[in-house]
PDB file of C-alpha atoms in Angstrom:
ATOM      1  CA  MET Z   1      75.606 157.641 120.707  1.00 51.00           C
ATOM      2  CA  SER Z   2      73.534 155.625 123.188  1.00 70.00           C
ATOM      3  CA  GLU Z   3      70.440 156.291 121.066  1.00 82.00           C
ATOM      4  CA  LEU Z   4      72.318 154.917 118.063  1.00 86.00           C
ATOM      5  CA  ALA Z   5      73.178 151.727 119.966  1.00 86.00           C
ATOM      6  CA  THR Z   6      69.548 151.251 120.958  1.00 86.00           C
ATOM      7  CA  VAL Z   7      68.210 151.954 117.474  1.00 87.00           C
ATOM      8  CA  SER Z   8      70.800 149.643 115.900  1.00 88.00           C
ATOM      9  CA  ALA Z   9      69.811 146.759 118.138  1.00 88.00           C
ATOM     10  CA  GLU Z  10      66.121 147.342 117.444  1.00 89.00           C
ATOM     11  CA  ILE Z  11      66.384 147.594 113.665  1.00 87.00           C
ATOM     12  CA  ALA Z  12      68.950 144.808 113.112  1.00 88.00           C
ATOM     13  CA  PRO Z  13      66.455 141.923 112.837  1.00 88.00           C
ATOM     14  CA  TYR Z  14      64.242 143.899 110.454  1.00 85.00           C
ATOM     15  CA  LEU Z  15      67.182 144.869 108.243  1.00 85.00           C
ATOM     16  CA  ALA Z  16      68.171 141.206 108.096  1.00 86.00           C
ATOM     17  CA  MET Z  17      64.594 140.259 107.219  1.00 83.00           C
ATOM     18  CA  ALA Z  18      64.539 142.878 104.455  1.00 81.00           C
ATOM     19  CA  ALA Z  19      67.904 141.733 103.105  1.00 81.00           C
ATOM     20  CA  SER Z  20      66.788 138.115 102.868  1.00 78.00           C
ATOM     21  CA  SER Z  21      63.310 138.708 101.476  1.00 73.00           C
ATOM     22  CA  LEU Z  22      63.588 141.903  99.442  1.00 72.00           C
ATOM     23  CA  GLY Z  23      67.230 142.092  98.370  1.00 72.00           C
ATOM     24  CA  THR Z  24      69.986 144.638  98.786  1.00 74.00           C
ATOM     25  CA  SER Z  25      68.564 147.314  96.462  1.00 75.00           C
ATOM     26  CA  VAL Z  26      65.846 148.072  99.018  1.00 73.00           C
ATOM     27  CA  LEU Z  27      68.437 148.435 101.765  1.00 77.00           C
ATOM     28  CA  THR Z  28      70.720 150.550  99.594  1.00 78.00           C
ATOM     29  CA  ALA Z  29      67.806 152.932  99.025  1.00 74.00           C
ATOM     30  CA  ALA Z  30      67.131 152.950 102.756  1.00 73.00           C
ATOM     31  CA  GLN Z  31      70.785 153.737 103.454  1.00 74.00           C
ATOM     32  CA  GLN Z  32      70.562 156.788 101.175  1.00 74.00           C
ATOM     33  CA  ARG Z  33      67.299 157.907 102.774  1.00 71.00           C
ATOM     34  CA  ILE Z  34      68.811 157.611 106.266  1.00 72.00           C
ATOM     35  CA  THR Z  35      71.790 159.735 105.240  1.00 69.00           C
ATOM     36  CA  GLU Z  36      69.638 162.346 103.490  1.00 68.00           C
ATOM     37  CA  HIS Z  37      67.292 162.832 106.456  1.00 64.00           C
ATOM     38  CA  THR Z  38      64.265 161.654 104.475  1.00 57.00           C
ATOM     39  CA  VAL Z  39      63.286 158.962 106.965  1.00 54.00           C
ATOM     40  CA  ASP Z  40      60.361 160.097 109.042  1.00 52.00           C
ATOM     41  CA  ALA Z  41      57.662 158.502 111.158  1.00 43.00           C
ATOM     42  CA  GLY Z  42      54.940 158.700 108.508  1.00 46.00           C
ATOM     43  CA  GLU Z  43      56.589 157.353 105.352  1.00 60.00           C
ATOM     44  CA  GLY Z  44      59.908 155.978 106.480  1.00 75.00           C
ATOM     45  CA  PHE Z  45      61.819 152.894 105.474  1.00 77.00           C
ATOM     46  CA  PHE Z  46      60.077 150.420 107.759  1.00 80.00           C
ATOM     47  CA  ARG Z  47      56.635 151.729 106.868  1.00 77.00           C
ATOM     48  CA  ARG Z  48      57.523 151.257 103.184  1.00 76.00           C
ATOM     49  CA  LEU Z  49      58.617 147.677 103.855  1.00 76.00           C
ATOM     50  CA  LEU Z  50      54.995 146.896 104.581  1.00 73.00           C
ATOM     51  CA  GLY Z  51      53.844 148.256 101.212  1.00 68.00           C
ATOM     52  CA  ARG Z  52      50.515 149.875 100.538  1.00 61.00           C
ATOM     53  CA  ASP Z  53      48.413 146.780 101.064  1.00 58.00           C
ATOM     54  CA  GLY Z  54      50.514 144.883 103.604  1.00 61.00           C
ATOM     55  CA  ASP Z  55      49.817 145.141 107.279  1.00 65.00           C
ATOM     56  CA  ARG Z  56      52.678 142.967 108.552  1.00 70.00           C
ATOM     57  CA  LEU Z  57      55.809 141.064 107.572  1.00 71.00           C
ATOM     58  CA  GLY Z  58      57.620 138.291 109.332  1.00 71.00           C
ATOM     59  CA  GLY Z  59      56.356 135.696 111.713  1.00 68.00           C
ATOM     60  CA  GLY Z  60      57.617 132.285 112.657  1.00 68.00           C
ATOM     61  CA  ALA Z  61      61.334 132.665 113.331  1.00 69.00           C
ATOM     62  CA  ALA Z  62      61.370 136.182 111.808  1.00 68.00           C
ATOM     63  CA  PRO Z  63      60.382 139.200 113.906  1.00 73.00           C
ATOM     64  CA  VAL Z  64      56.920 140.543 113.131  1.00 79.00           C
ATOM     65  CA  LEU Z  65      56.802 144.002 111.615  1.00 82.00           C
ATOM     66  CA  ASP Z  66      53.386 145.613 111.756  1.00 83.00           C
ATOM     67  CA  VAL Z  67      52.241 149.185 111.137  1.00 83.00           C
ATOM     68  CA  ASP Z  68      52.704 150.268 114.760  1.00 86.00           C
ATOM     69  CA  ARG Z  69      56.204 148.769 115.028  1.00 86.00           C
ATOM     70  CA  ALA Z  70      57.214 150.189 111.635  1.00 85.00           C
ATOM     71  CA  THR Z  71      56.038 153.658 112.636  1.00 85.00           C
ATOM     72  CA  SER Z  72      57.905 153.410 115.943  1.00 87.00           C
ATOM     73  CA  LEU Z  73      61.161 152.321 114.256  1.00 87.00           C
ATOM     74  CA  ASP Z  74      60.909 155.110 111.677  1.00 86.00           C
ATOM     75  CA  ALA Z  75      60.364 157.644 114.451  1.00 87.00           C
ATOM     76  CA  ARG Z  76      63.487 156.374 116.244  1.00 87.00           C
ATOM     77  CA  LEU Z  77      65.523 156.695 113.039  1.00 84.00           C
ATOM     78  CA  ALA Z  78      64.175 160.204 112.487  1.00 84.00           C
ATOM     79  CA  ARG Z  79      65.499 161.309 115.898  1.00 85.00           C
ATOM     80  CA  LEU Z  80      69.118 160.404 115.096  1.00 85.00           C
ATOM     81  CA  ASP Z  81      71.477 163.337 114.578  1.00 85.00           C
ATOM     82  CA  ASP Z  82      73.686 163.733 111.489  1.00 83.00           C
ATOM     83  CA  THR Z  83      76.677 161.934 113.010  1.00 86.00           C
ATOM     84  CA  GLU Z  84      74.539 158.984 114.087  1.00 87.00           C
ATOM     85  CA  ARG Z  85      72.879 158.825 110.665  1.00 85.00           C
ATOM     86  CA  ARG Z  86      76.256 158.758 108.907  1.00 86.00           C
ATOM     87  CA  ALA Z  87      77.489 156.009 111.209  1.00 88.00           C
ATOM     88  CA  LEU Z  88      74.346 153.954 110.624  1.00 88.00           C
ATOM     89  CA  ALA Z  89      74.512 154.449 106.853  1.00 86.00           C
ATOM     90  CA  GLU Z  90      78.205 153.452 106.790  1.00 88.00           C
ATOM     91  CA  ALA Z  91      77.468 150.319 108.809  1.00 89.00           C
ATOM     92  CA  VAL Z  92      74.633 149.359 106.438  1.00 87.00           C
ATOM     93  CA  ALA Z  93      76.917 149.908 103.423  1.00 87.00           C
ATOM     94  CA  ASP Z  94      79.720 147.808 104.961  1.00 88.00           C
ATOM     95  CA  TRP Z  95      77.251 145.088 105.902  1.00 88.00           C
ATOM     96  CA  LEU Z  96      75.799 144.947 102.388  1.00 85.00           C
ATOM     97  CA  ALA Z  97      79.299 144.848 100.867  1.00 86.00           C
ATOM     98  CA  GLY Z  98      80.164 141.828 102.997  1.00 86.00           C
ATOM     99  CA  PRO Z  99      79.334 138.193 102.331  1.00 88.00           C
ATOM    100  CA  VAL Z 100      75.699 137.215 101.842  1.00 86.00           C
ATOM    101  CA  THR Z 101      76.080 134.610 104.572  1.00 87.00           C
ATOM    102  CA  ALA Z 102      76.662 137.403 107.119  1.00 87.00           C
ATOM    103  CA  ARG Z 103      73.504 139.354 106.279  1.00 85.00           C
ATOM    104  CA  ASP Z 104      71.800 138.598 109.530  1.00 89.00           C
ATOM    105  CA  ALA Z 105      71.156 140.746 112.609  1.00 89.00           C
ATOM    106  CA  ALA Z 106      74.429 139.713 114.287  1.00 89.00           C
ATOM    107  CA  GLY Z 107      76.346 140.504 111.101  1.00 89.00           C
ATOM    108  CA  PHE Z 108      74.832 143.981 110.948  1.00 89.00           C
ATOM    109  CA  LEU Z 109      75.573 144.652 114.613  1.00 89.00           C
ATOM    110  CA  SER Z 110      79.198 143.604 114.122  1.00 88.00           C
ATOM    111  CA  HIS Z 111      79.498 146.313 111.444  1.00 88.00           C
ATOM    112  CA  MET Z 112      77.773 148.785 113.747  1.00 89.00           C
ATOM    113  CA  ALA Z 113      80.044 148.120 116.747  1.00 86.00           C
ATOM    114  CA  PRO Z 114      83.027 150.246 115.592  1.00 85.00           C
ATOM    115  CA  HIS Z 115      80.710 153.256 115.244  1.00 83.00           C
ATOM    116  CA  LEU Z 116      79.481 153.107 118.820  1.00 82.00           C
ATOM    117  CA  SER Z 117      81.385 155.105 121.403  1.00 63.00           C
ATOM    118  CA  GLY Z 118      82.218 153.877 124.832  1.00 57.00           C
ATOM    119  CA  THR Z 119      84.228 150.831 123.817  1.00 49.00           C
ATOM    120  CA  THR Z 120      87.570 150.602 125.542  1.00 48.00           C
ATOM    121  CA  ILE Z 121      90.130 147.885 124.979  1.00 47.00           C
ATOM    122  CA  ASN Z 122      92.811 147.379 127.615  1.00 50.00           C
ATOM    123  CA  SER Z 123      95.613 144.832 127.681  1.00 52.00           C
ATOM    124  CA  PRO Z 124      96.823 144.501 131.286  1.00 56.00           C
ATOM    125  CA  THR Z 125      99.740 142.208 132.093  1.00 59.00           C
ATOM    126  CA  THR Z 126      99.781 139.975 135.164  1.00 62.00           C
ATOM    127  CA  TYR Z 127     102.079 137.212 136.337  1.00 63.00           C
ATOM    128  CA  GLY Z 128     101.365 133.736 137.675  1.00 65.00           C
ATOM    129  CA  ASP Z 129      98.997 130.939 136.798  1.00 67.00           C
ATOM    130  CA  HIS Z 130      95.373 131.978 136.412  1.00 64.00           C
ATOM    131  CA  SER Z 131      96.012 135.554 137.510  1.00 63.00           C
ATOM    132  CA  ALA Z 132      93.932 138.357 136.098  1.00 62.00           C
ATOM    133  CA  ALA Z 133      94.006 142.114 136.515  1.00 60.00           C
ATOM    134  CA  ILE Z 134      90.428 143.268 136.078  1.00 61.00           C
ATOM    135  CA  GLY Z 135      88.726 146.511 136.982  1.00 58.00           C
ATOM    136  CA  VAL Z 136      85.240 147.000 135.572  1.00 58.00           C
ATOM    137  CA  VAL Z 137      84.456 144.949 132.469  1.00 59.00           C
ATOM    138  CA  ASN Z 138      81.298 144.991 130.407  1.00 59.00           C
ATOM    139  CA  GLY Z 139      81.524 142.172 127.898  1.00 61.00           C
ATOM    140  CA  THR Z 140      83.307 138.877 127.509  1.00 63.00           C
ATOM    141  CA  VAL Z 141      86.560 138.196 129.343  1.00 60.00           C
ATOM    142  CA  HIS Z 142      89.057 135.866 127.658  1.00 57.00           C
ATOM    143  CA  LEU Z 143      91.868 134.565 129.823  1.00 57.00           C
ATOM    144  CA  GLY Z 144      94.830 133.306 127.817  1.00 55.00           C
ATOM    145  CA  GLY Z 145      96.054 129.749 127.817  1.00 53.00           C
ATOM    146  CA  GLY Z 146      92.779 127.968 127.210  1.00 50.00           C
ATOM    147  CA  THR Z 147      89.502 127.996 125.379  1.00 49.00           C
ATOM    148  CA  ASP Z 148      87.271 128.733 128.382  1.00 49.00           C
ATOM    149  CA  THR Z 149      85.631 132.130 128.595  1.00 49.00           C
ATOM    150  CA  GLY Z 150      83.912 133.803 131.471  1.00 52.00           C
ATOM    151  CA  ARG Z 151      81.193 136.423 131.337  1.00 53.00           C
ATOM    152  CA  ALA Z 152      81.822 139.571 133.349  1.00 53.00           C
ATOM    153  CA  SER Z 153      79.107 141.847 134.615  1.00 48.00           C
TER     154      SER Z 153
END
């Protein structure tokens, strides 16, 4: 599933761009194509976003999607296995079913997170002020009793 995590992070800004500029019907079609294995490097979803005459989308605050980047993203999608494709399609469907205000890259990645393996949640108990029982943590550490957070590495 590490390939799925990488692909998800790479495509998130472009999915958000498509959702805001082209609407959900385009993404719903893409979701079906991802599930059905019809995304490929030559005529995949991102290549189609550019259209026949377009050579790039985005710019300014939006990520730029050009022919080379579109082809690369489609190739990455094409390499996903069936399980990864289903997970990606489910995340896209959940994301589209959610509020319009959450149709950004972060919103998509939050729907993708439950489909990615390797996430472990532990709830250790310690005693005493400011005590923490921590092994190896990748992510954000929240210590109870306050609003401060610390970033673990």
